[in-house]
PDB file of C-alpha atoms in Angstrom:
ATOM      1  CA  MET W   1     -24.431 -30.637  43.770  1.00 87.00           C
ATOM      2  CA  THR W   2     -26.479 -32.262  41.011  1.00 92.00           C
ATOM      3  CA  MET W   3     -26.829 -35.961  41.111  1.00 91.00           C
ATOM      4  CA  ALA W   4     -27.026 -38.479  38.319  1.00 92.00           C
ATOM      5  CA  MET W   5     -28.249 -41.993  38.126  1.00 91.00           C
ATOM      6  CA  VAL W   6     -26.152 -44.848  36.746  1.00 91.00           C
ATOM      7  CA  THR W   7     -27.930 -48.071  35.534  1.00 92.00           C
ATOM      8  CA  ALA W   8     -26.201 -51.277  34.758  1.00 92.00           C
ATOM      9  CA  ARG W   9     -27.463 -54.877  33.905  1.00 95.00           C
ATOM     10  CA  VAL W  10     -25.969 -57.633  35.870  1.00 95.00           C
ATOM     11  CA  ASN W  11     -26.721 -61.328  36.572  1.00 96.00           C
ATOM     12  CA  ALA W  12     -29.377 -61.294  39.285  1.00 97.00           C
ATOM     13  CA  GLU W  13     -27.786 -64.178  41.191  1.00 97.00           C
ATOM     14  CA  ARG W  14     -24.329 -62.528  41.088  1.00 96.00           C
ATOM     15  CA  LYS W  15     -25.919 -59.261  42.237  1.00 95.00           C
ATOM     16  CA  ARG W  16     -27.476 -60.984  45.386  1.00 96.00           C
ATOM     17  CA  ASP W  17     -24.143 -62.566  46.186  1.00 97.00           C
ATOM     18  CA  ALA W  18     -22.354 -59.226  45.797  1.00 96.00           C
ATOM     19  CA  GLU W  19     -24.950 -57.395  48.003  1.00 95.00           C
ATOM     20  CA  LYS W  20     -24.251 -59.896  50.717  1.00 97.00           C
ATOM     21  CA  VAL W  21     -20.574 -58.990  50.614  1.00 97.00           C
ATOM     22  CA  LEU W  22     -21.438 -55.289  50.557  1.00 96.00           C
ATOM     23  CA  LYS W  23     -23.771 -55.699  53.446  1.00 96.00           C
ATOM     24  CA  ARG W  24     -21.268 -57.597  55.576  1.00 97.00           C
ATOM     25  CA  ASN W  25     -18.928 -54.610  55.106  1.00 97.00           C
ATOM     26  CA  GLY W  26     -21.545 -52.001  55.771  1.00 97.00           C
ATOM     27  CA  ARG W  27     -21.674 -50.778  52.182  1.00 97.00           C
ATOM     28  CA  THR W  28     -24.303 -50.483  49.404  1.00 95.00           C
ATOM     29  CA  TYR W  29     -24.098 -50.549  45.675  1.00 93.00           C
ATOM     30  CA  SER W  30     -24.466 -46.780  45.725  1.00 93.00           C
ATOM     31  CA  ASP W  31     -21.491 -46.423  48.018  1.00 95.00           C
ATOM     32  CA  LEU W  32     -19.398 -48.520  45.700  1.00 94.00           C
ATOM     33  CA  ILE W  33     -20.418 -46.769  42.502  1.00 94.00           C
ATOM     34  CA  ARG W  34     -19.852 -43.354  44.149  1.00 94.00           C
ATOM     35  CA  ASP W  35     -16.411 -44.473  45.361  1.00 95.00           C
ATOM     36  CA  LEU W  36     -15.545 -45.819  42.016  1.00 95.00           C
ATOM     37  CA  THR W  37     -16.760 -42.670  40.184  1.00 95.00           C
ATOM     38  CA  ASP W  38     -14.621 -40.569  42.585  1.00 96.00           C
ATOM     39  CA  TYR W  39     -11.583 -42.757  42.067  1.00 96.00           C
ATOM     40  CA  LEU W  40     -11.811 -42.510  38.277  1.00 96.00           C
ATOM     41  CA  ALA W  41     -12.452 -38.727  38.379  1.00 96.00           C
ATOM     42  CA  ASP W  42      -9.686 -38.144  40.861  1.00 97.00           C
ATOM     43  CA  THR W  43      -6.922 -40.316  39.318  1.00 96.00           C
ATOM     44  CA  GLY W  44      -7.872 -40.400  35.692  1.00 97.00           C
ATOM     45  CA  GLU W  45      -7.061 -44.103  35.682  1.00 95.00           C
ATOM     46  CA  LEU W  46      -8.913 -47.474  36.066  1.00 94.00           C
ATOM     47  CA  PRO W  47      -8.517 -49.177  39.445  1.00 95.00           C
ATOM     48  CA  GLU W  48      -5.725 -51.912  39.497  1.00 95.00           C
ATOM     49  CA  PHE W  49      -8.294 -54.710  39.550  1.00 92.00           C
ATOM     50  CA  GLU W  50      -9.920 -53.485  36.402  1.00 94.00           C
ATOM     51  CA  ARG W  51      -6.479 -52.939  34.736  1.00 94.00           C
ATOM     52  CA  LEU W  52      -5.580 -56.621  35.509  1.00 95.00           C
ATOM     53  CA  THR W  53      -8.917 -57.863  34.230  1.00 94.00           C
ATOM     54  CA  LEU W  54      -8.391 -56.029  30.995  1.00 94.00           C
ATOM     55  CA  SER W  55      -4.900 -57.293  30.693  1.00 95.00           C
ATOM     56  CA  LEU W  56      -6.101 -60.949  31.127  1.00 95.00           C
ATOM     57  CA  ILE W  57      -8.847 -60.429  28.430  1.00 95.00           C
ATOM     58  CA  GLN W  58      -6.230 -58.925  26.067  1.00 95.00           C
ATOM     59  CA  GLU W  59      -3.882 -61.912  26.730  1.00 96.00           C
ATOM     60  CA  ARG W  60      -6.679 -64.407  26.055  1.00 95.00           C
ATOM     61  CA  GLU W  61      -7.574 -62.620  22.834  1.00 95.00           C
ATOM     62  CA  ARG W  62      -3.827 -62.609  21.706  1.00 95.00           C
ATOM     63  CA  ARG W  63      -3.546 -66.346  22.364  1.00 95.00           C
ATOM     64  CA  LYS W  64      -6.722 -66.951  20.379  1.00 95.00           C
ATOM     65  CA  LYS W  65      -5.239 -64.967  17.413  1.00 94.00           C
ATOM     66  CA  GLN W  66      -1.894 -66.896  17.820  1.00 94.00           C
ATOM     67  CA  GLU W  67      -3.731 -70.220  17.669  1.00 92.00           C
ATOM     68  CA  LEU W  68      -5.630 -69.165  14.539  1.00 91.00           C
ATOM     69  CA  ILE W  69      -2.444 -68.028  12.878  1.00 91.00           C
ATOM     70  CA  GLN W  70      -0.809 -71.262  13.799  1.00 90.00           C
ATOM     71  CA  ARG W  71      -3.562 -73.351  12.229  1.00 86.00           C
ATOM     72  CA  PHE W  72      -2.916 -71.653   9.031  1.00 85.00           C
ATOM     73  CA  VAL W  73       0.762 -72.072   9.390  1.00 85.00           C
ATOM     74  CA  ASP W  74       0.392 -75.853  10.070  1.00 80.00           C
ATOM     75  CA  ARG W  75      -1.926 -76.250   7.156  1.00 80.00           C
ATOM     76  CA  ASN W  76      -0.739 -78.484   4.302  1.00 77.00           C
ATOM     77  CA  LEU W  77      -0.626 -76.568   1.135  1.00 72.00           C
ATOM     78  CA  PRO W  78      -0.236 -78.079  -2.295  1.00 67.00           C
ATOM     79  CA  GLU W  79       3.237 -77.978  -3.840  1.00 71.00           C
ATOM     80  CA  ALA W  80       3.598 -75.629  -6.774  1.00 65.00           C
ATOM     81  CA  GLU W  81       3.185 -77.456 -10.019  1.00 62.00           C
ATOM     82  CA  GLY W  82       5.445 -76.336 -12.850  1.00 77.00           C
ATOM     83  CA  ASP W  83       4.483 -73.269 -14.617  1.00 82.00           C
ATOM     84  CA  LEU W  84       0.874 -73.082 -13.380  1.00 82.00           C
ATOM     85  CA  SER W  85      -0.465 -69.661 -12.168  1.00 83.00           C
ATOM     86  CA  ASP W  86      -2.238 -69.439  -8.938  1.00 82.00           C
ATOM     87  CA  GLU W  87      -5.542 -69.151 -10.814  1.00 86.00           C
ATOM     88  CA  GLU W  88      -4.872 -72.406 -12.676  1.00 85.00           C
ATOM     89  CA  ILE W  89      -3.852 -74.236  -9.510  1.00 82.00           C
ATOM     90  CA  LEU W  90      -7.096 -73.015  -7.796  1.00 87.00           C
ATOM     91  CA  ALA W  91      -9.124 -74.111 -10.882  1.00 88.00           C
ATOM     92  CA  GLN W  92      -7.523 -77.680 -10.577  1.00 85.00           C
ATOM     93  CA  ALA W  93      -8.220 -77.783  -6.861  1.00 87.00           C
ATOM     94  CA  ARG W  94     -11.848 -76.846  -7.433  1.00 89.00           C
ATOM     95  CA  MET W  95     -12.079 -79.614 -10.160  1.00 90.00           C
ATOM     96  CA  GLU W  96     -10.655 -82.138  -7.750  1.00 88.00           C
ATOM     97  CA  ARG W  97     -12.982 -81.103  -4.947  1.00 87.00           C
ATOM     98  CA  PHE W  98     -16.197 -80.294  -6.759  1.00 88.00           C
ATOM     99  CA  GLY W  99     -15.798 -82.315 -10.099  1.00 80.00           C
ATOM    100  CA  GLY W 100     -17.466 -81.316 -13.230  1.00 64.00           C
ATOM    101  CA  ARG W 101     -16.524 -78.407 -15.537  1.00 58.00           C
ATOM    102  CA  ASP W 102     -14.939 -75.338 -13.980  1.00 48.00           C
ATOM    103  CA  GLU W 103     -16.096 -72.243 -15.680  1.00 56.00           C
ATOM    104  CA  THR W 104     -13.389 -70.156 -14.043  1.00 56.00           C
ATOM    105  CA  ALA W 105     -10.531 -72.176 -15.553  1.00 51.00           C
ATOM    106  CA  VAL W 106      -8.277 -70.305 -17.877  1.00 51.00           C
TER     107      VAL W 106
END
């Protein structure tokens, strides 16, 4: 059987803490990685803890997107003014905000 090496970067302090847990249980990082690799290859699925972690991350991202959308929904937009086009309304808003002559006005 040909062996391959797996390299990962992790926080040094977290690694030391994790190694203590592994040592208490008579395991090493190599044991853990081999077991995880076998599990993935045998089942074709992520372990439950990883699926839960990904689910939590996706939920957090979904909430962030909803909050961003809600900010736009709650935003006060100017009322439509008569027969003005969108471009004319934008030009007026630029004039109010920045003053001076607006070269983009129609």
